[in-house]
Short mmCIF file of C-alpha atoms in Angstrom, two decimals:
data_model
loop_
_atom_site.label_atom_id
_atom_site.label_comp_id
_atom_site.label_asym_id
_atom_site.label_seq_id
_atom_site.Cartn_x
_atom_site.Cartn_y
_atom_site.Cartn_z
CA MET A 1 -24.39 9.70 14.89
CA ALA A 2 -24.94 6.98 17.49
CA SER A 3 -27.34 7.70 20.34
CA GLN A 4 -26.03 7.97 23.89
CA SER A 5 -28.00 4.90 24.93
CA GLY A 6 -26.54 2.94 22.03
CA THR A 7 -23.03 4.01 22.95
CA ASN A 8 -23.58 3.05 26.59
CA LEU A 9 -24.86 -0.37 25.56
CA LYS A 10 -21.83 -1.01 23.36
CA SER A 11 -19.51 0.16 26.13
CA GLN A 12 -21.11 -2.35 28.49
CA GLN A 13 -20.82 -5.07 25.85
CA LEU A 14 -17.14 -4.24 25.36
CA LEU A 15 -16.47 -4.70 29.07
CA GLU A 16 -18.42 -7.97 29.04
CA ALA A 17 -16.32 -9.18 26.11
CA ALA A 18 -13.18 -8.42 28.12
CA SER A 19 -14.54 -10.33 31.12
CA THR A 20 -15.40 -13.42 29.06
CA GLY A 21 -12.20 -13.32 27.01
CA ASN A 22 -13.97 -12.78 23.68
CA LEU A 23 -11.13 -10.90 22.01
CA GLU A 24 -12.65 -10.63 18.54
CA ARG A 25 -15.88 -9.18 19.89
CA LEU A 26 -13.91 -6.71 22.00
CA LYS A 27 -11.99 -5.54 18.93
CA ASN A 28 -15.18 -5.23 16.90
CA LEU A 29 -16.98 -3.20 19.56
CA ALA A 30 -13.95 -0.97 20.09
CA ALA A 31 -13.89 -0.21 16.36
CA GLN A 32 -17.59 0.72 16.48
CA LEU A 33 -17.05 3.01 19.48
CA ASP A 34 -13.93 4.67 18.07
CA ASP A 35 -14.79 8.24 17.10
CA GLY A 36 -11.35 9.03 15.75
CA LYS A 37 -9.19 8.86 18.86
CA GLY A 38 -7.91 5.34 18.16
CA LEU A 39 -8.61 1.90 19.60
CA ALA A 40 -6.25 2.21 22.56
CA ARG A 41 -7.75 5.47 23.80
CA THR A 42 -11.29 4.26 23.10
CA ILE A 43 -10.81 1.10 25.18
CA ALA A 44 -8.92 2.92 27.95
CA ASP A 45 -11.74 5.47 28.25
CA THR A 46 -14.46 2.82 28.46
CA LYS A 47 -15.16 2.23 32.15
CA HIS A 48 -17.72 0.76 34.48
CA LEU A 49 -19.64 3.68 35.97
CA LYS A 50 -19.87 2.02 39.37
CA ASP A 51 -16.25 1.06 40.01
CA GLY A 52 -14.23 2.76 37.27
CA GLN A 53 -12.81 -0.52 35.96
CA THR A 54 -11.57 -0.59 32.39
CA ALA A 55 -11.41 -3.56 30.02
CA LEU A 56 -7.88 -4.21 31.30
CA HIS A 57 -8.98 -4.45 34.94
CA VAL A 58 -11.96 -6.61 34.00
CA ALA A 59 -9.89 -8.96 31.85
CA VAL A 60 -7.23 -9.43 34.52
CA ARG A 61 -9.78 -9.93 37.29
CA ASN A 62 -11.36 -12.71 35.26
CA GLY A 63 -8.04 -14.32 34.30
CA LYS A 64 -8.15 -13.56 30.55
CA LEU A 65 -4.47 -13.68 29.62
CA GLU A 66 -4.91 -13.28 25.84
CA VAL A 67 -7.03 -10.15 26.26
CA PHE A 68 -4.41 -8.81 28.67
CA LYS A 69 -1.62 -9.39 26.14
CA TYR A 70 -3.58 -7.67 23.38
CA LEU A 71 -4.36 -4.64 25.53
CA VAL A 72 -0.89 -4.26 27.02
CA ASP A 73 1.45 -5.56 24.31
CA ASP A 74 -0.43 -4.57 21.15
CA LEU A 75 -2.31 -1.44 22.23
CA LYS A 76 0.25 -0.42 24.89
CA LEU A 77 -2.35 0.28 27.56
CA ASP A 78 -0.95 1.33 30.93
CA PHE A 79 -0.68 -1.80 33.09
CA GLU A 80 -0.33 0.41 36.18
CA SER A 81 -3.64 2.22 35.60
CA LYS A 82 -5.93 2.43 38.63
CA ASP A 83 -9.66 1.85 38.80
CA GLY A 84 -12.12 3.80 40.93
CA LYS A 85 -10.89 2.15 44.14
CA GLY A 86 -7.23 2.65 43.34
CA PHE A 87 -6.64 -0.97 42.33
CA THR A 88 -4.10 -1.70 39.61
CA PRO A 89 -4.39 -4.80 37.41
CA LEU A 90 -1.87 -6.48 39.72
CA HIS A 91 -4.22 -5.95 42.68
CA HIS A 92 -6.95 -7.78 40.79
CA ALA A 93 -4.69 -10.62 39.62
CA ALA A 94 -3.34 -11.10 43.16
CA SER A 95 -6.79 -11.01 44.74
CA GLU A 96 -8.17 -13.65 42.38
CA GLY A 97 -5.05 -15.85 42.48
CA HIS A 98 -4.28 -15.65 38.75
CA LYS A 99 -0.61 -16.62 38.92
CA GLN A 100 0.03 -16.42 35.17
CA LEU A 101 -1.24 -12.86 35.08
CA VAL A 102 0.68 -11.96 38.24
CA GLN A 103 3.85 -13.22 36.57
CA ALA A 104 2.99 -11.44 33.30
CA LEU A 105 2.49 -8.14 35.12
CA ILE A 106 5.61 -8.45 37.27
CA SER A 107 7.74 -9.37 34.25
CA ARG A 108 6.55 -6.18 32.55
CA GLY A 109 7.55 -4.09 35.55
CA ALA A 110 4.35 -3.75 37.57
CA ASN A 111 4.84 -2.20 41.02
CA VAL A 112 4.44 -4.98 43.59
CA ASN A 113 3.99 -2.39 46.36
CA ALA A 114 1.32 -0.27 44.63
CA GLU A 115 -1.05 1.04 47.31
CA ALA A 116 -4.84 1.29 47.12
CA ASP A 117 -7.63 1.75 49.68
CA TRP A 118 -7.37 -1.90 50.70
CA GLY A 119 -3.58 -2.04 50.58
CA THR A 120 -0.99 -3.53 48.26
CA PRO A 121 -1.29 -6.56 45.96
CA LEU A 122 0.26 -8.56 48.82
CA ASN A 123 -2.61 -7.45 51.07
CA MET A 124 -5.07 -8.67 48.46
CA ALA A 125 -3.36 -12.04 48.00
CA ALA A 126 -2.92 -12.64 51.74
CA GLY A 127 -6.46 -11.52 52.51
CA ASN A 128 -7.82 -14.12 50.10
CA GLY A 129 -5.47 -16.93 51.12
CA ARG A 130 -3.65 -16.97 47.75
CA HIS A 131 -0.44 -18.47 49.11
CA GLY A 132 1.01 -19.17 45.65
CA VAL A 133 0.69 -15.50 44.74
CA VAL A 134 2.05 -14.49 48.15
CA VAL A 135 5.22 -16.48 47.37
CA MET A 136 5.55 -14.82 43.95
CA LEU A 137 5.12 -11.31 45.33
CA LEU A 138 7.53 -11.85 48.22
CA THR A 139 10.08 -13.33 45.80
CA HIS A 140 9.88 -10.07 43.85
CA HIS A 141 10.47 -7.97 46.98
CA ALA A 142 6.93 -7.09 48.03
CA ASN A 143 7.06 -5.41 51.44
CA PRO A 144 5.31 -7.62 54.04
CA ASN A 145 4.86 -4.71 56.45
CA ILE A 146 3.00 -2.16 54.31
CA GLY A 147 -0.55 -1.81 55.57
CA SER A 148 -3.65 -0.35 53.95
CA ASP A 149 -3.71 3.22 55.19
CA GLY A 150 -1.99 2.11 58.40
CA LEU A 151 -4.72 -0.42 59.10
CA PHE A 152 -4.53 -3.93 57.68
CA THR A 153 -1.05 -5.29 57.14
CA PRO A 154 -0.69 -8.39 54.94
CA LEU A 155 -0.18 -10.38 58.15
CA ALA A 156 -3.44 -9.12 59.64
CA ALA A 157 -5.21 -9.83 56.35
CA SER A 158 -3.93 -13.42 56.29
CA ILE A 159 -5.13 -13.95 59.88
CA LEU A 160 -8.59 -12.71 58.97
CA ALA A 161 -8.45 -15.07 55.98
CA THR A 162 -7.56 -17.87 58.45
CA SER A 163 -4.57 -18.87 56.33
CA LEU A 164 -1.79 -20.32 58.47
CA LEU A 165 0.32 -20.90 55.35
CA CYS A 166 0.15 -17.22 54.36
CA VAL A 167 0.94 -16.23 57.95
CA SER A 168 4.04 -18.44 57.97
CA LEU A 169 5.20 -17.16 54.56
CA LEU A 170 4.87 -13.56 55.69
CA ILE A 171 6.64 -14.12 59.01
CA GLU A 172 9.50 -15.88 57.22
CA ALA A 173 9.75 -12.88 54.88
CA GLY A 174 10.11 -10.47 57.80
CA ALA A 175 6.57 -9.48 58.72
CA ASP A 176 6.40 -7.89 62.18
CA PRO A 177 4.46 -10.28 64.49
CA ASN A 178 3.51 -7.32 66.70
CA ALA A 179 2.46 -4.79 64.02
CA GLU A 180 -0.82 -3.20 65.07
CA ALA A 181 -3.79 -3.31 62.69
CA CYS A 182 -6.73 -1.04 63.53
CA GLY A 183 -5.89 -1.11 67.22
CA GLU A 184 -5.28 -4.86 67.38
CA SER A 185 -2.06 -6.87 67.42
CA PRO A 186 -1.82 -9.99 65.23
CA LEU A 187 -2.13 -12.17 68.35
CA LEU A 188 -5.26 -10.34 69.46
CA LEU A 189 -6.74 -10.78 65.99
CA ALA A 190 -5.93 -14.49 65.96
CA THR A 191 -7.46 -14.85 69.44
CA CYS A 192 -10.65 -13.09 68.30
CA GLU A 193 -10.83 -15.39 65.28
CA ARG A 194 -10.16 -18.45 67.49
CA GLU A 195 -7.32 -19.51 65.20
CA THR A 196 -5.36 -21.62 67.67
CA GLU A 197 -2.68 -22.83 65.24
CA ILE A 198 -2.02 -19.28 64.08
CA MET A 199 -1.84 -18.19 67.73
CA LYS A 200 0.80 -20.83 68.47
CA PHE A 201 2.78 -19.87 65.37
CA LEU A 202 2.71 -16.16 66.26
CA LEU A 203 3.88 -16.85 69.81
CA LYS A 204 6.82 -18.88 68.49
CA ALA A 205 7.59 -16.00 66.11
CA GLY A 206 7.84 -13.53 68.98
CA ALA A 207 4.32 -12.13 69.33
CA ASP A 208 3.86 -10.30 72.64
CA PRO A 209 1.20 -12.06 74.77
CA ASN A 210 0.96 -9.08 77.15
CA VAL A 211 -0.10 -6.47 74.59
CA THR A 212 -3.56 -4.99 75.21
CA ASN A 213 -6.38 -3.81 72.95
CA ASP A 214 -8.15 -0.46 73.36
CA PHE A 215 -10.33 -2.02 76.06
CA GLY A 216 -7.16 -2.71 78.04
CA MET A 217 -7.50 -6.48 77.62
CA THR A 218 -4.66 -8.89 76.90
CA PRO A 219 -5.28 -11.80 74.50
CA LEU A 220 -5.70 -14.07 77.55
CA GLU A 221 -8.35 -11.82 79.09
CA LEU A 222 -10.12 -11.55 75.75
CA ALA A 223 -10.24 -15.34 75.40
CA ALA A 224 -11.42 -15.74 79.00
CA TRP A 225 -14.06 -13.01 78.60
CA LYS A 226 -15.46 -14.82 75.56
CA GLY A 227 -15.34 -18.15 77.41
CA ASN A 228 -12.88 -19.69 74.96
CA HIS A 229 -11.03 -22.30 77.05
CA GLN A 230 -8.76 -23.69 74.34
CA GLU A 231 -7.37 -20.26 73.44
CA ALA A 232 -6.99 -19.37 77.12
CA GLN A 233 -4.98 -22.54 77.75
CA ILE A 234 -2.53 -21.55 75.00
CA LEU A 235 -2.11 -18.02 76.35
CA PHE A 236 -2.10 -18.57 80.12
CA PRO A 237 1.44 -20.05 80.44
CA VAL A 238 3.03 -17.17 78.49
CA THR A 239 1.07 -14.23 79.95
CA SER A 240 2.50 -12.22 82.84
CA ARG A 241 0.40 -12.25 86.00
CA ILE A 242 -2.10 -9.38 86.24
CA PRO A 243 -2.57 -8.01 89.81
CA THR A 244 -6.32 -7.49 89.29
CA TYR A 245 -6.93 -11.22 89.63
CA SER A 246 -6.57 -12.68 93.11
CA ASP A 247 -7.09 -16.16 91.69
CA TRP A 248 -4.48 -16.36 88.90
CA SER A 249 -5.87 -19.32 87.00
CA ILE A 250 -7.97 -19.68 83.88
CA GLY A 251 -11.03 -20.46 85.96
CA GLY A 252 -10.31 -17.57 88.32
CA ILE A 253 -9.94 -15.11 85.45
CA MET A 254 -13.18 -16.31 83.85
CA ARG A 255 -15.10 -16.08 87.13
CA TYR A 256 -13.88 -12.56 87.77
CA LEU A 257 -14.75 -11.38 84.24
CA ARG A 258 -18.31 -12.70 84.77
CA SER A 259 -18.64 -10.78 88.05
CA GLU A 260 -20.77 -7.66 88.45
CA GLU A 261 -17.67 -5.64 89.35
CA ALA A 262 -15.89 -6.62 86.13
CA ARG A 263 -18.98 -5.96 84.00
CA GLU A 264 -19.35 -2.48 85.45
CA GLN A 265 -15.70 -1.75 84.73
CA ILE A 266 -15.99 -3.09 81.17
CA ASN A 267 -19.13 -1.03 80.53
CA LEU A 268 -17.43 2.08 81.90
CA LYS A 269 -14.37 1.40 79.78
CA GLY A 270 -16.66 0.88 76.80
CA ILE A 271 -17.99 4.43 77.04
CA GLY A 272 -14.50 5.88 76.80
CA THR A 273 -13.41 3.41 74.12
CA PHE A 274 -16.46 4.26 72.01
CA LYS A 275 -15.55 7.95 72.12
CA VAL A 276 -11.95 7.20 71.15
CA ARG A 277 -12.95 4.98 68.22
CA LYS A 278 -15.50 7.52 66.99
CA SER A 279 -12.91 10.28 67.30
CA LYS A 280 -10.38 8.25 65.29
CA GLY A 281 -13.02 7.75 62.62
CA GLU A 282 -13.66 11.49 62.47
CA ASP A 283 -9.94 12.22 62.32
CA ALA A 284 -9.45 9.73 59.47
CA PHE A 285 -12.36 11.29 57.60
CA ARG A 286 -10.87 14.77 57.91
CA LYS A 287 -7.66 13.38 56.40
CA LYS A 288 -9.74 11.85 53.56
CA LYS A 289 -8.74 8.36 54.68
CA TYR A 290 -12.23 7.04 54.17
CA LEU A 291 -11.52 3.34 54.53
CA ALA A 292 -9.72 3.97 57.80
CA ALA A 293 -12.73 5.97 58.94
CA VAL A 294 -15.07 3.10 57.98
CA LEU A 295 -13.05 0.65 60.06
CA TRP A 296 -12.91 2.91 63.13
CA TYR A 297 -16.63 3.69 62.90
CA SER A 298 -17.28 -0.06 62.56
CA LYS A 299 -15.31 -0.66 65.75
CA ALA A 300 -17.33 2.06 67.48
CA LEU A 301 -20.55 0.36 66.37
CA GLU A 302 -19.36 -2.89 67.97
CA ILE A 303 -19.90 -1.07 71.27
CA ASP A 304 -23.01 0.94 70.36
CA PRO A 305 -24.67 -0.62 67.28
CA ASN A 306 -27.67 1.73 67.45
CA ASN A 307 -25.79 5.01 67.26
CA ALA A 308 -27.45 6.94 64.42
CA ILE A 309 -24.68 9.53 64.16
CA VAL A 310 -21.97 6.91 63.66
CA LEU A 311 -24.12 5.04 61.14
CA SER A 312 -24.64 8.31 59.26
CA ASN A 313 -20.92 9.05 59.34
CA ARG A 314 -20.04 5.59 58.07
CA SER A 315 -22.62 5.92 55.30
CA LEU A 316 -20.89 9.12 54.19
CA CYS A 317 -17.53 7.33 54.13
CA TRP A 318 -18.96 4.53 52.00
CA ALA A 319 -20.37 7.16 49.67
CA ARG A 320 -16.96 8.81 49.34
CA LEU A 321 -15.58 5.36 48.48
CA LYS A 322 -18.32 5.07 45.80
CA ASP A 323 -19.79 2.02 47.54
CA GLY A 324 -23.49 2.71 47.10
CA ASP A 325 -24.75 -0.58 48.55
CA ASN A 326 -23.02 -0.16 51.91
CA ALA A 327 -23.78 3.58 51.95
CA LEU A 328 -27.48 2.80 51.51
CA SER A 329 -27.45 0.01 54.09
CA ASP A 330 -26.06 2.35 56.75
CA ALA A 331 -28.37 5.19 55.69
CA GLU A 332 -31.43 2.95 56.01
CA ALA A 333 -30.27 1.71 59.42
CA CYS A 334 -29.88 5.36 60.42
CA LEU A 335 -33.38 6.17 59.13
CA MET A 336 -34.86 3.36 61.22
CA LEU A 337 -33.32 4.93 64.32
CA ALA A 338 -33.89 8.59 63.45
CA HIS A 339 -36.68 8.80 60.88
CA GLU A 340 -37.14 12.57 61.29
CA TRP A 341 -33.46 13.48 61.02
CA PRO A 342 -32.83 15.35 57.72
CA THR A 343 -29.20 14.21 57.49
CA ALA A 344 -30.31 10.58 57.40
CA TYR A 345 -32.35 11.32 54.27
CA TYR A 346 -29.44 13.16 52.75
CA ARG A 347 -27.24 10.09 53.29
CA ALA A 348 -29.83 7.86 51.64
CA GLY A 349 -30.15 10.30 48.76
CA ALA A 350 -26.39 10.24 48.24
CA ALA A 351 -26.41 6.44 48.23
CA TYR A 352 -29.24 6.28 45.71
CA SER A 353 -27.34 8.77 43.56
CA ILE A 354 -24.29 6.48 43.50
CA LEU A 355 -26.54 3.55 42.63
CA GLU A 356 -28.11 5.71 39.90
CA VAL A 357 -31.64 5.20 41.15
CA SER A 358 -34.13 7.60 39.55
CA VAL A 359 -35.62 10.42 41.60
CA ILE A 360 -39.16 9.04 41.56
CA LEU A 361 -38.06 5.51 42.45
CA CYS A 362 -35.86 6.95 45.18
CA VAL A 363 -38.85 8.81 46.66
CA SER A 364 -41.05 5.75 46.42
CA LEU A 365 -38.48 3.59 48.19
CA PHE A 366 -38.14 6.16 50.95
CA LEU A 367 -41.84 6.63 51.48
CA ASP A 368 -42.60 2.93 51.42
CA LYS A 369 -40.28 2.43 54.38
CA HIS A 370 -40.45 5.74 56.25
CA SER A 371 -43.02 8.44 56.86
CA LEU A 372 -42.49 12.10 57.79
CA PRO A 373 -44.99 14.87 58.51
CA PHE A 374 -45.25 16.93 55.31
CA ALA A 375 -43.95 20.16 56.86
CA ARG A 376 -40.98 18.31 58.30
CA PHE A 377 -40.34 16.63 54.95
CA ILE A 378 -40.19 20.01 53.20
CA ASP A 379 -37.43 21.05 55.60
CA SER A 380 -35.63 17.77 55.04
CA ALA A 381 -35.76 17.97 51.26
CA SER A 382 -33.32 20.86 51.05
CA PHE A 383 -30.79 18.74 52.95
CA LEU A 384 -31.51 15.66 50.90
CA CYS A 385 -31.27 17.28 47.49
CA ARG A 386 -28.75 19.70 46.07
CA ASN A 387 -31.14 20.62 43.26
CA LYS A 388 -34.31 22.57 44.13
CA VAL A 389 -36.26 20.90 41.33
CA VAL A 390 -35.42 17.48 42.75
CA ALA A 391 -36.33 18.71 46.24
CA PHE A 392 -39.67 19.85 44.89
CA CYS A 393 -40.25 16.40 43.37
CA PHE A 394 -39.70 14.77 46.74
CA CYS A 395 -42.10 17.15 48.46
CA TYR A 396 -44.70 16.89 45.71
CA VAL A 397 -44.70 13.09 45.66
CA HIS A 398 -45.04 13.02 49.43
CA TYR A 399 -47.87 15.55 49.23
CA CYS A 400 -49.71 13.49 46.59
CA ARG A 401 -49.24 10.34 48.62
CA ASN A 402 -50.84 12.01 51.65
CA LEU A 403 -53.76 13.23 49.51
CA ILE A 404 -54.36 9.70 48.25
CA LYS A 405 -54.25 8.36 51.81
CA GLN A 406 -56.78 10.98 52.94
CA TRP A 407 -59.05 10.19 49.98
CA MET A 408 -58.90 6.46 50.70
CA SER A 409 -59.71 7.14 54.36
CA SER A 410 -62.74 9.22 53.38
CA LEU A 411 -64.01 6.38 51.19
CA ARG A 412 -63.79 3.94 54.10
CA VAL A 413 -65.82 6.34 56.25
#
C-alpha cells in the first residue's frame, strides 16, 4: 500500500504533467494512483490543495489542447467543473487568451455566462485585454452586462485593463455605458485611470458626465481634484454647471478644490463615506459575498488605510476565499497596528492554516515580528487556535522564548 506522502507526490506530479502537456506521463501517473475507481474518477479527484484546480483546469490554463481532448473526449470529464474559486475551464481559457481552447469548449457546449467570484468568462477575457476571446464570446451570445457579484462588469474590467478595443467591442455588443461597478460609473473609472481615449469613447457612447461617486464628485471634479488637466479639458464642455463654483472654469474648479473650505468638506464627507463603504462590506460578508466584501473594505481603506478592524475584516474575507497570501498580508498589517488584539492573531492563524504552515513555524514567525506579554498571549491563544493542544503549543513556545531571553540577559549582567 502506497504511503500518503508518496500518493501526494504522485498527485502533484500528475498535475504538473497536465500543466506541461506531458500526456503519457499523466496517463502513467493516473494508472499508478488508481485504486480501483477508474482513471477518469482518479484524475477528477486529484486537485491542488490551495486552489482546488484539477488536471483539466491546469491543462486548459496552460493551453494544452491535447491533454484537454484526452480528458474531455476520451475520459468524459466534466468540462463545466469548477475549481476552488468557482472558475470553469472556460474561465481559465478566456483569462489566458487560449482561443483554440475557448473554441473547443464552446463547441462542446460550455456555458459562456458561467459565473464565478470574479465574474463570467467574458469578465476574465476583458479584464486581461484578450480582445480576440472577447469577440468569440460575444459572437456566442455572452452577456456583456453580467457583473461579478454586482461589482465588476466586463466593461469595467476592460477599463481597468486599459483596453480601448475591448471597451469598443463591449459597447457595440450592448454593454451599458453607465452601469455602476463598485460604486463607480465606467466614466468615473476611466477618469481615475486617466484613460483619455476611453473617456472620449464612453462619452460618445452615451456615458453620463454628471454622475457622481460616493464622495459626491462628478468625473470633472475628480479630475480637477487630482490636478489632471487633460482629463478635465475633455469633461468640462459636457458637464453641467455646478452652483458650488463661483468661477465655472477648469482653473476655478481646481483652485476651489485646493481651498481650506473644500478640504474640510471633503474630509467631513470622507468620514461618512468610510462608514458607508465599511457597512457595505459587512453587508456583503453577511450575504457570503466575500469578493464584494473585499472590494468594499478596500474602498474603505482608501480613506483610512490604518483601520485595524477593516484590515481584520478583509483578512477574514480573503480567508473565506481561500487566498492565504492576501489573508496573511492583511493580518500582519493588522498586527502592526494592534499587536495586543487577540482577533488579529486569530486572523493570522487562519491565514497560516490556509497556507499549511506548521504550528511551530507559525509561532516562530509570529514571535519574530510581534511580542505580547505572556499573560496576554495566553488569553489570545484561545482566540487564535480552535484546538487546545495547539493553543498550548503557542503559549509554551512563547514561554520558552521568554525564559531564554531572561537567561541571556542574566549572562550579560
